[in-house]
Structures are given as C-alpha cells and as structure tokens.
C-alpha cells in the first residue's frame, strides 16, 4: 500500500527536527515499522503493508506536532514503542485510566505498551505482583513509580526497596567498607529511580523521616512489613528459600512487587533461582499477579530490543535441539 500526505502547516524548522540530520529519524522509523518513507519538503510517501503505513502516517503527524520543540532520542524511541504496540488493544474499562495517572515528579510517566499497562493495573489491584522480562522493559522503574504514587497518596507509610547482593562475575569481599557500603553499588539503580521520580531533596527528606528504606535482601529476615510498599528487584538471583522468606514478610496494608530477568541469573552453578521456582509454585495462587514482558516492551535504545531478540532466538534454538 502507498500512502501520500502533506504535513501542515509547512514549517522547515519542525520538518528538520522531525526528519533528523540526514533523515536519520525517518530511517529509524522505517526500520522499526517495516516501511519505506520518501519525501519532498512536507510531502510524504509511505510504501508498506496497510497497517504499518497507517501507523507510520499517524506517528509522523504526532511527531510533527511535538517538533515545535527539539525531539530527543528518548522521545523518538518511546513514540516508536507506542506505534508498534498492537492496534487491537482492548479499550480501557471504566476506572482503568486511574492507575496511569501516577503522582510523581515525571508528568510524562505513562504505560508505553499493552503489557506495561497491564503491569500497572495488576500492581494496583493485587497484593503481590511479579514482573518478569528482559532489561529495558520498565519493570523496576514502573514499580518504583507506583510506590512513590502510593506514598504521595498516603495509602502506605513507607517504601522499602531491596535486592539480593549477588556478584555478577565479581567478588563482594574485595569491595571496600562495611556490609552496608559493600552492597550500596548493588542498590544504585533503585536510588536512581527514586531520584528521577521524587527529586534529590525529597528523597533525602524521606530517608530522614523513615519513609524510604533501601536494604539488601538479607536484612529482611525476621521482619513483618506492615503498611509498606515493598519492591524486590533482581529477584532472579534469590534462592527458593530467600524468595519464600521475603514473600512471607508482607504484613497488613502492604503491597509487594517482585521484578527480575530469568535470562540474567548470577547464582552459582546448580543453585535454583527463587524467581523461576516462584513462577511455577505461585502461578495459581489467588491475589498474586504475573506480567511477562518480552523484547516488544523494551523502551530503551532500539538496539537493546534487537539484542534481547537475538538471545531469545538462540535460547529457542537450543531448547529445540536439547
């Protein structure tokens, strides 16, 4: 199918921002949506399958409207993720829009793919939610955003972020300092998400008031966590015993999110992952939800999605050969 249209009103500055240097943005759109784009000034021609061509036209018109200001690489990538999302996504049910309006410092925060939308819905409607999938799908960031939203709305009294301190090919003992200082680098991604969503000053004050706690998983043993939003990150590096210990810490008025990527397990050879074990054991337990992300949900650099797809393809081949 061939689509022809003109972007109006004609504005050379907006066109330059839309197309990018040497039309690099158009080439990225072509690669992502599987179409061929040609243009002469503000006149565009799109050649490709009907649905892809229509999505491309809608994307170009949307980006042209946003091009009143410079378009960042992040803006373009997020727009591509949304454009590639299935067009037959079910319409929101009454009240479904609420979870997508989260009280954080990021006014533009929203679900970018159907699975992210499902993930946010499940977090707000279940006591325990699992988010499984590759890097870049927003598992941890969206969970922290929901936690910040719950704290801002006073539905919880504190946020607790934790992850296992498992070395990725390195040795923890060689790091300087006491145990808290040794595990701090492992918790840095959680700090980064908090700073982005709350701001440095708010995070500092929240720590001082006891509203925020970031700790290694080992520190959770023996505790009961009431009226808290608890997030376990990098859960693929827990053992089944650690996972059971963590999940049984949940108290009254609390909500828990467990995130992890089962393709990046750093446990010693022969040790079973607690996340994989929990995925099977808890699959039918009422009150627990699971969202499984794929490379289609990656919202980082487009190359990340292709890397994930390459590894997934190899895993499938090896599975068939086994």
Tab-separated table of C-alpha atoms in Angstrom:
chain	number	residue	atom	x	y	z
A	1	UNK	CA	0.000	0.000	0.000
A	2	UNK	CA	1.148	3.545	-0.786
A	3	UNK	CA	0.073	6.492	1.364
A	4	UNK	CA	0.630	10.087	0.343
A	5	UNK	CA	0.046	13.062	2.642
A	6	UNK	CA	1.317	16.546	3.438
A	7	UNK	CA	2.277	17.826	6.863
A	8	UNK	CA	0.679	21.173	7.578
A	9	UNK	CA	1.275	23.956	8.298
A	10	UNK	CA	4.596	23.856	6.456
A	11	UNK	CA	7.448	24.713	8.802
A	12	UNK	CA	11.041	23.995	7.808
A	13	UNK	CA	12.285	24.033	11.414
A	14	UNK	CA	9.751	21.445	12.524
A	15	UNK	CA	10.443	19.336	9.438
A	16	UNK	CA	14.170	19.368	10.197
A	17	UNK	CA	13.517	18.261	13.773
A	18	UNK	CA	11.116	15.550	12.616
A	19	UNK	CA	13.425	14.080	9.982
A	20	UNK	CA	16.690	14.481	11.885
A	21	UNK	CA	20.142	15.057	10.466
A	22	UNK	CA	20.341	13.400	7.034
A	23	UNK	CA	16.843	11.971	7.659
A	24	UNK	CA	18.172	9.681	10.406
A	25	UNK	CA	14.829	9.754	12.262
A	26	UNK	CA	12.997	8.629	9.133
A	27	UNK	CA	15.441	5.753	8.711
A	28	UNK	CA	14.826	4.683	12.326
A	29	UNK	CA	11.061	4.760	11.727
A	30	UNK	CA	11.467	2.705	8.542
A	31	UNK	CA	13.498	0.049	10.365
A	32	UNK	CA	11.071	-0.116	13.294
A	33	UNK	CA	7.814	-0.277	11.323
A	34	UNK	CA	8.952	-2.062	8.169
A	35	UNK	CA	8.034	0.643	5.650
A	36	UNK	CA	9.748	2.843	3.045
A	37	UNK	CA	9.478	6.618	3.527
A	38	UNK	CA	10.263	9.166	0.828
A	39	UNK	CA	9.594	12.877	0.993
A	40	UNK	CA	9.908	16.128	-0.861
A	41	UNK	CA	9.706	19.066	1.503
A	42	UNK	CA	6.481	18.498	3.520
A	43	UNK	CA	5.052	15.938	1.049
A	44	UNK	CA	5.493	12.357	2.273
A	45	UNK	CA	5.034	8.976	0.644
A	46	UNK	CA	4.889	5.755	2.665
A	47	UNK	CA	5.185	2.368	0.983
A	48	UNK	CA	4.449	-0.773	3.002
A	49	UNK	CA	1.730	-3.024	4.452
A	50	UNK	CA	-1.538	-1.187	5.102
A	51	UNK	CA	-1.461	-1.252	8.916
A	52	UNK	CA	2.225	-0.353	9.069
A	53	UNK	CA	1.753	2.506	6.603
A	54	UNK	CA	-1.190	3.909	8.558
A	55	UNK	CA	0.732	3.679	11.817
A	56	UNK	CA	3.681	5.431	10.218
A	57	UNK	CA	1.497	8.274	8.998
A	58	UNK	CA	-0.015	8.674	12.470
A	59	UNK	CA	3.442	8.605	14.039
A	60	UNK	CA	4.843	11.230	11.656
A	61	UNK	CA	1.879	13.523	12.237
A	62	UNK	CA	2.232	13.124	16.009
A	63	UNK	CA	5.975	13.772	15.959
A	64	UNK	CA	5.500	16.778	13.673
A	65	UNK	CA	3.181	18.277	16.279
A	66	UNK	CA	5.759	17.638	19.009
A	67	UNK	CA	8.526	19.090	16.814
A	68	UNK	CA	7.571	22.599	17.914
A	69	UNK	CA	10.402	21.781	20.311
A	70	UNK	CA	13.555	19.729	19.603
A	71	UNK	CA	12.904	15.978	19.575
A	72	UNK	CA	15.145	13.973	21.886
A	73	UNK	CA	16.276	10.429	21.122
A	74	UNK	CA	14.193	9.244	24.093
A	75	UNK	CA	11.054	10.942	22.735
A	76	UNK	CA	11.518	9.269	19.353
A	77	UNK	CA	12.153	5.840	20.855
A	78	UNK	CA	9.124	5.990	23.151
A	79	UNK	CA	6.968	7.118	20.240
A	80	UNK	CA	8.206	4.132	18.204
A	81	UNK	CA	7.369	1.737	21.049
A	82	UNK	CA	3.829	3.110	21.200
A	83	UNK	CA	3.461	2.976	17.404
A	84	UNK	CA	4.500	-0.695	17.335
A	85	UNK	CA	2.003	-1.660	20.050
A	86	UNK	CA	-0.889	-3.830	18.791
A	87	UNK	CA	-3.684	-1.747	17.324
A	88	UNK	CA	-6.300	-4.162	18.700
A	89	UNK	CA	-5.510	-3.361	22.316
A	90	UNK	CA	-8.778	-3.519	24.269
A	91	UNK	CA	-10.364	-0.226	25.230
A	92	UNK	CA	-9.935	0.786	28.870
A	93	UNK	CA	-12.752	-0.243	31.171
A	94	UNK	CA	-14.374	2.325	33.448
A	95	UNK	CA	-11.911	3.470	36.085
A	96	UNK	CA	-8.986	1.897	34.247
A	97	UNK	CA	-7.377	5.236	33.476
A	98	UNK	CA	-6.778	5.981	37.176
A	99	UNK	CA	-3.652	3.838	37.622
A	100	UNK	CA	-1.980	5.559	34.674
A	101	UNK	CA	-2.087	8.928	36.430
A	102	UNK	CA	0.700	8.496	38.961
A	103	UNK	CA	1.743	11.216	41.377
A	104	UNK	CA	5.449	11.568	40.677
A	105	UNK	CA	7.780	14.311	39.520
A	106	UNK	CA	7.597	12.884	35.981
A	107	UNK	CA	4.478	14.389	34.413
A	108	UNK	CA	5.046	12.343	31.227
A	109	UNK	CA	5.095	8.993	33.035
A	110	UNK	CA	2.688	6.502	31.484
A	111	UNK	CA	2.456	2.959	30.169
A	112	UNK	CA	4.068	2.700	26.733
A	113	UNK	CA	2.987	-0.814	25.755
A	114	UNK	CA	-0.061	-3.015	26.468
A	115	UNK	CA	1.970	-5.173	28.866
A	116	UNK	CA	3.183	-2.135	30.776
A	117	UNK	CA	-0.441	-1.020	31.008
A	118	UNK	CA	-1.402	-4.482	32.318
A	119	UNK	CA	1.528	-4.371	34.768
A	120	UNK	CA	0.397	-1.063	36.283
A	121	UNK	CA	-3.173	-2.348	36.569
A	122	UNK	CA	-2.020	-5.505	38.327
A	123	UNK	CA	0.203	-3.645	40.788
A	124	UNK	CA	-2.729	-1.508	41.889
A	125	UNK	CA	-5.211	-4.380	42.107
A	126	UNK	CA	-3.112	-7.181	43.667
A	127	UNK	CA	-1.227	-7.508	46.931
A	128	UNK	CA	1.723	-9.232	45.223
A	129	UNK	CA	2.748	-8.695	41.593
A	130	UNK	CA	5.575	-10.316	39.660
A	131	UNK	CA	7.188	-8.533	36.704
A	132	UNK	CA	9.374	-10.868	34.650
A	133	UNK	CA	11.239	-9.978	31.484
A	134	UNK	CA	14.358	-8.591	29.815
A	135	UNK	CA	16.234	-5.406	30.602
A	136	UNK	CA	14.715	-2.126	29.468
A	137	UNK	CA	11.047	-3.070	29.825
A	138	UNK	CA	10.407	-0.720	32.755
A	139	UNK	CA	9.776	-3.439	35.362
A	140	UNK	CA	11.610	-1.739	38.204
A	141	UNK	CA	11.006	1.869	37.189
A	142	UNK	CA	7.230	1.461	36.936
A	143	UNK	CA	7.148	-0.434	40.239
A	144	UNK	CA	9.041	2.394	41.965
A	145	UNK	CA	6.668	4.902	40.313
A	146	UNK	CA	3.669	3.045	41.781
A	147	UNK	CA	5.378	3.006	45.169
A	148	UNK	CA	6.006	6.763	45.030
A	149	UNK	CA	2.386	7.293	43.988
A	150	UNK	CA	1.155	5.212	46.943
A	151	UNK	CA	3.338	7.204	49.342
A	152	UNK	CA	2.138	10.526	47.893
A	153	UNK	CA	-1.487	9.428	48.295
A	154	UNK	CA	-0.778	8.195	51.861
A	155	UNK	CA	-2.031	4.680	51.063
A	156	UNK	CA	1.246	3.358	52.532
A	157	UNK	CA	3.500	4.779	55.229
A	158	UNK	CA	6.843	3.861	53.702
A	159	UNK	CA	8.627	2.393	50.706
A	160	UNK	CA	11.084	-0.470	51.112
A	161	UNK	CA	13.354	-1.358	48.188
A	162	UNK	CA	15.526	-4.460	48.355
A	163	UNK	CA	17.565	-6.779	46.174
A	164	UNK	CA	19.932	-9.708	46.724
A	165	UNK	CA	23.629	-8.804	46.890
A	166	UNK	CA	24.855	-11.373	44.382
A	167	UNK	CA	28.042	-10.703	42.423
A	168	UNK	CA	27.831	-10.635	38.615
A	169	UNK	CA	31.206	-12.270	37.998
A	170	UNK	CA	32.893	-10.245	40.763
A	171	UNK	CA	33.575	-10.806	44.454
A	172	UNK	CA	31.771	-8.768	47.105
A	173	UNK	CA	34.550	-9.225	49.639
A	174	UNK	CA	37.028	-7.185	47.625
A	175	UNK	CA	34.853	-4.058	47.811
A	176	UNK	CA	35.900	-1.531	50.488
A	177	UNK	CA	33.888	-0.689	53.613
A	178	UNK	CA	31.422	-2.458	55.884
A	179	UNK	CA	28.485	-4.576	54.665
A	180	UNK	CA	26.224	-1.575	54.032
A	181	UNK	CA	28.920	0.124	51.935
A	182	UNK	CA	29.666	-3.112	50.093
A	183	UNK	CA	26.053	-3.613	48.965
A	184	UNK	CA	25.406	0.066	48.149
A	185	UNK	CA	26.549	-0.287	44.485
A	186	UNK	CA	24.031	-3.106	44.015
A	187	UNK	CA	21.221	-0.810	45.167
A	188	UNK	CA	22.266	2.143	42.995
A	189	UNK	CA	19.634	1.504	40.249
A	190	UNK	CA	16.925	1.827	42.902
A	191	UNK	CA	18.381	5.118	44.121
A	192	UNK	CA	18.473	6.388	40.529
A	193	UNK	CA	14.775	5.637	40.030
A	194	UNK	CA	13.898	7.392	43.287
A	195	UNK	CA	15.892	10.496	42.379
A	196	UNK	CA	14.201	10.634	38.982
A	197	UNK	CA	10.689	10.268	40.394
A	198	UNK	CA	10.959	12.270	43.622
A	199	UNK	CA	13.976	14.535	43.245
A	200	UNK	CA	17.128	14.508	45.352
A	201	UNK	CA	15.817	16.770	48.133
A	202	UNK	CA	12.561	14.812	48.566
A	203	UNK	CA	14.448	11.519	48.672
A	204	UNK	CA	16.857	12.838	51.306
A	205	UNK	CA	13.999	14.076	53.499
A	206	UNK	CA	12.060	10.815	53.044
A	207	UNK	CA	15.078	8.817	54.248
A	208	UNK	CA	15.397	11.107	57.278
A	209	UNK	CA	11.707	10.605	58.144
A	210	UNK	CA	11.931	6.840	57.737
A	211	UNK	CA	9.569	6.867	54.741
A	212	UNK	CA	12.206	5.296	52.492
A	213	UNK	CA	14.408	2.290	53.120
A	214	UNK	CA	16.845	0.651	50.731
A	215	UNK	CA	18.436	-2.548	52.012
A	216	UNK	CA	19.901	-5.876	50.860
A	217	UNK	CA	17.563	-8.858	50.982
A	218	UNK	CA	19.453	-10.423	53.903
A	219	UNK	CA	18.219	-7.568	56.113
A	220	UNK	CA	14.578	-8.617	55.579
A	221	UNK	CA	14.771	-11.815	57.646
A	222	UNK	CA	12.645	-11.804	60.790
A	223	UNK	CA	10.702	-8.643	59.906
A	224	UNK	CA	6.976	-8.062	59.341
A	225	UNK	CA	6.361	-5.218	56.895
A	226	UNK	CA	3.037	-3.505	57.607
A	227	UNK	CA	1.610	-0.546	55.649
A	228	UNK	CA	4.559	-0.581	53.259
A	229	UNK	CA	5.141	-0.766	49.519
A	230	UNK	CA	7.901	-3.350	49.133
A	231	UNK	CA	9.859	-3.961	45.923
A	232	UNK	CA	12.251	-6.873	45.428
A	233	UNK	CA	14.478	-6.150	42.419
A	234	UNK	CA	16.786	-8.602	40.602
A	235	UNK	CA	14.760	-11.444	42.087
A	236	UNK	CA	16.263	-13.961	39.649
A	237	UNK	CA	19.281	-14.002	41.991
A	238	UNK	CA	17.317	-15.218	45.008
A	239	UNK	CA	17.181	-18.843	46.088
A	240	UNK	CA	13.774	-20.505	46.652
A	241	UNK	CA	14.353	-20.220	50.407
A	242	UNK	CA	15.102	-16.488	50.145
A	243	UNK	CA	12.049	-15.916	47.979
A	244	UNK	CA	9.785	-17.696	50.451
A	245	UNK	CA	11.334	-15.731	53.313
A	246	UNK	CA	10.752	-12.441	51.514
A	247	UNK	CA	7.167	-13.093	50.431
A	248	UNK	CA	6.177	-14.109	53.959
A	249	UNK	CA	7.379	-10.750	55.317
A	250	UNK	CA	4.336	-8.987	53.847
A	251	UNK	CA	2.040	-7.595	56.540
A	252	UNK	CA	-1.305	-5.770	56.746
A	253	UNK	CA	-1.875	-2.845	54.408
A	254	UNK	CA	1.208	-3.686	52.363
A	255	UNK	CA	1.786	-4.216	48.663
A	256	UNK	CA	4.676	-6.095	47.101
A	257	UNK	CA	6.243	-6.118	43.622
A	258	UNK	CA	8.880	-8.658	42.593
A	259	UNK	CA	10.905	-7.985	39.441
A	260	UNK	CA	13.572	-9.964	37.639
A	261	UNK	CA	15.027	-11.285	34.402
A	262	UNK	CA	15.440	-15.056	34.327
A	263	UNK	CA	17.924	-14.781	31.440
A	264	UNK	CA	20.451	-12.993	33.693
A	265	UNK	CA	20.896	-15.297	36.681
A	266	UNK	CA	24.183	-14.815	38.584
A	267	UNK	CA	23.706	-17.599	41.127
A	268	UNK	CA	26.383	-20.311	41.424
A	269	UNK	CA	26.013	-23.205	39.018
A	270	UNK	CA	23.479	-25.740	40.245
A	271	UNK	CA	21.586	-23.309	42.500
A	272	UNK	CA	17.932	-22.902	41.521
A	273	UNK	CA	16.549	-19.404	41.029
A	274	UNK	CA	13.847	-18.442	43.505
A	275	UNK	CA	12.103	-16.397	40.816
A	276	UNK	CA	11.754	-19.350	38.451
A	277	UNK	CA	10.602	-21.517	41.342
A	278	UNK	CA	8.013	-18.937	42.461
A	279	UNK	CA	6.722	-18.537	38.911
A	280	UNK	CA	5.677	-22.206	38.945
A	281	UNK	CA	4.657	-22.586	42.596
A	282	UNK	CA	2.551	-19.402	42.811
A	283	UNK	CA	1.055	-19.359	39.310
A	284	UNK	CA	-2.467	-20.181	40.525
A	285	UNK	CA	-2.421	-18.512	43.945
A	286	UNK	CA	-5.267	-16.008	44.313
A	287	UNK	CA	-4.115	-12.440	44.976
A	288	UNK	CA	-0.844	-12.844	43.063
A	289	UNK	CA	-0.458	-11.491	39.504
A	290	UNK	CA	2.298	-12.089	36.980
A	291	UNK	CA	3.274	-9.975	33.974
A	292	UNK	CA	5.749	-11.450	31.495
A	293	UNK	CA	7.461	-8.834	29.350
A	294	UNK	CA	9.150	-9.517	26.003
A	295	UNK	CA	11.526	-7.673	23.689
A	296	UNK	CA	8.474	-5.848	22.273
A	297	UNK	CA	8.219	-3.981	25.599
A	298	UNK	CA	11.801	-2.671	25.626
A	299	UNK	CA	11.756	1.124	25.846
A	300	UNK	CA	15.484	1.764	25.771
A	301	UNK	CA	17.713	2.237	22.727
A	302	UNK	CA	16.266	0.233	19.788
A	303	UNK	CA	19.456	-1.824	19.678
A	304	UNK	CA	18.603	-3.214	23.148
A	305	UNK	CA	15.424	-4.794	21.776
A	306	UNK	CA	17.351	-6.400	18.911
A	307	UNK	CA	19.975	-7.748	21.340
A	308	UNK	CA	17.244	-9.263	23.521
A	309	UNK	CA	15.583	-10.812	20.462
A	310	UNK	CA	18.892	-12.351	19.349
A	311	UNK	CA	19.449	-14.011	22.723
A	312	UNK	CA	15.816	-15.187	22.862
A	313	UNK	CA	16.168	-16.723	19.386
A	314	UNK	CA	19.305	-18.609	20.435
A	315	UNK	CA	17.610	-19.888	23.593
A	316	UNK	CA	14.718	-21.221	21.490
A	317	UNK	CA	17.104	-22.956	19.099
A	318	UNK	CA	18.969	-24.584	21.953
A	319	UNK	CA	15.676	-25.637	23.501
A	320	UNK	CA	14.603	-27.375	20.299
A	321	UNK	CA	17.981	-29.122	19.970
A	322	UNK	CA	18.001	-30.326	23.593
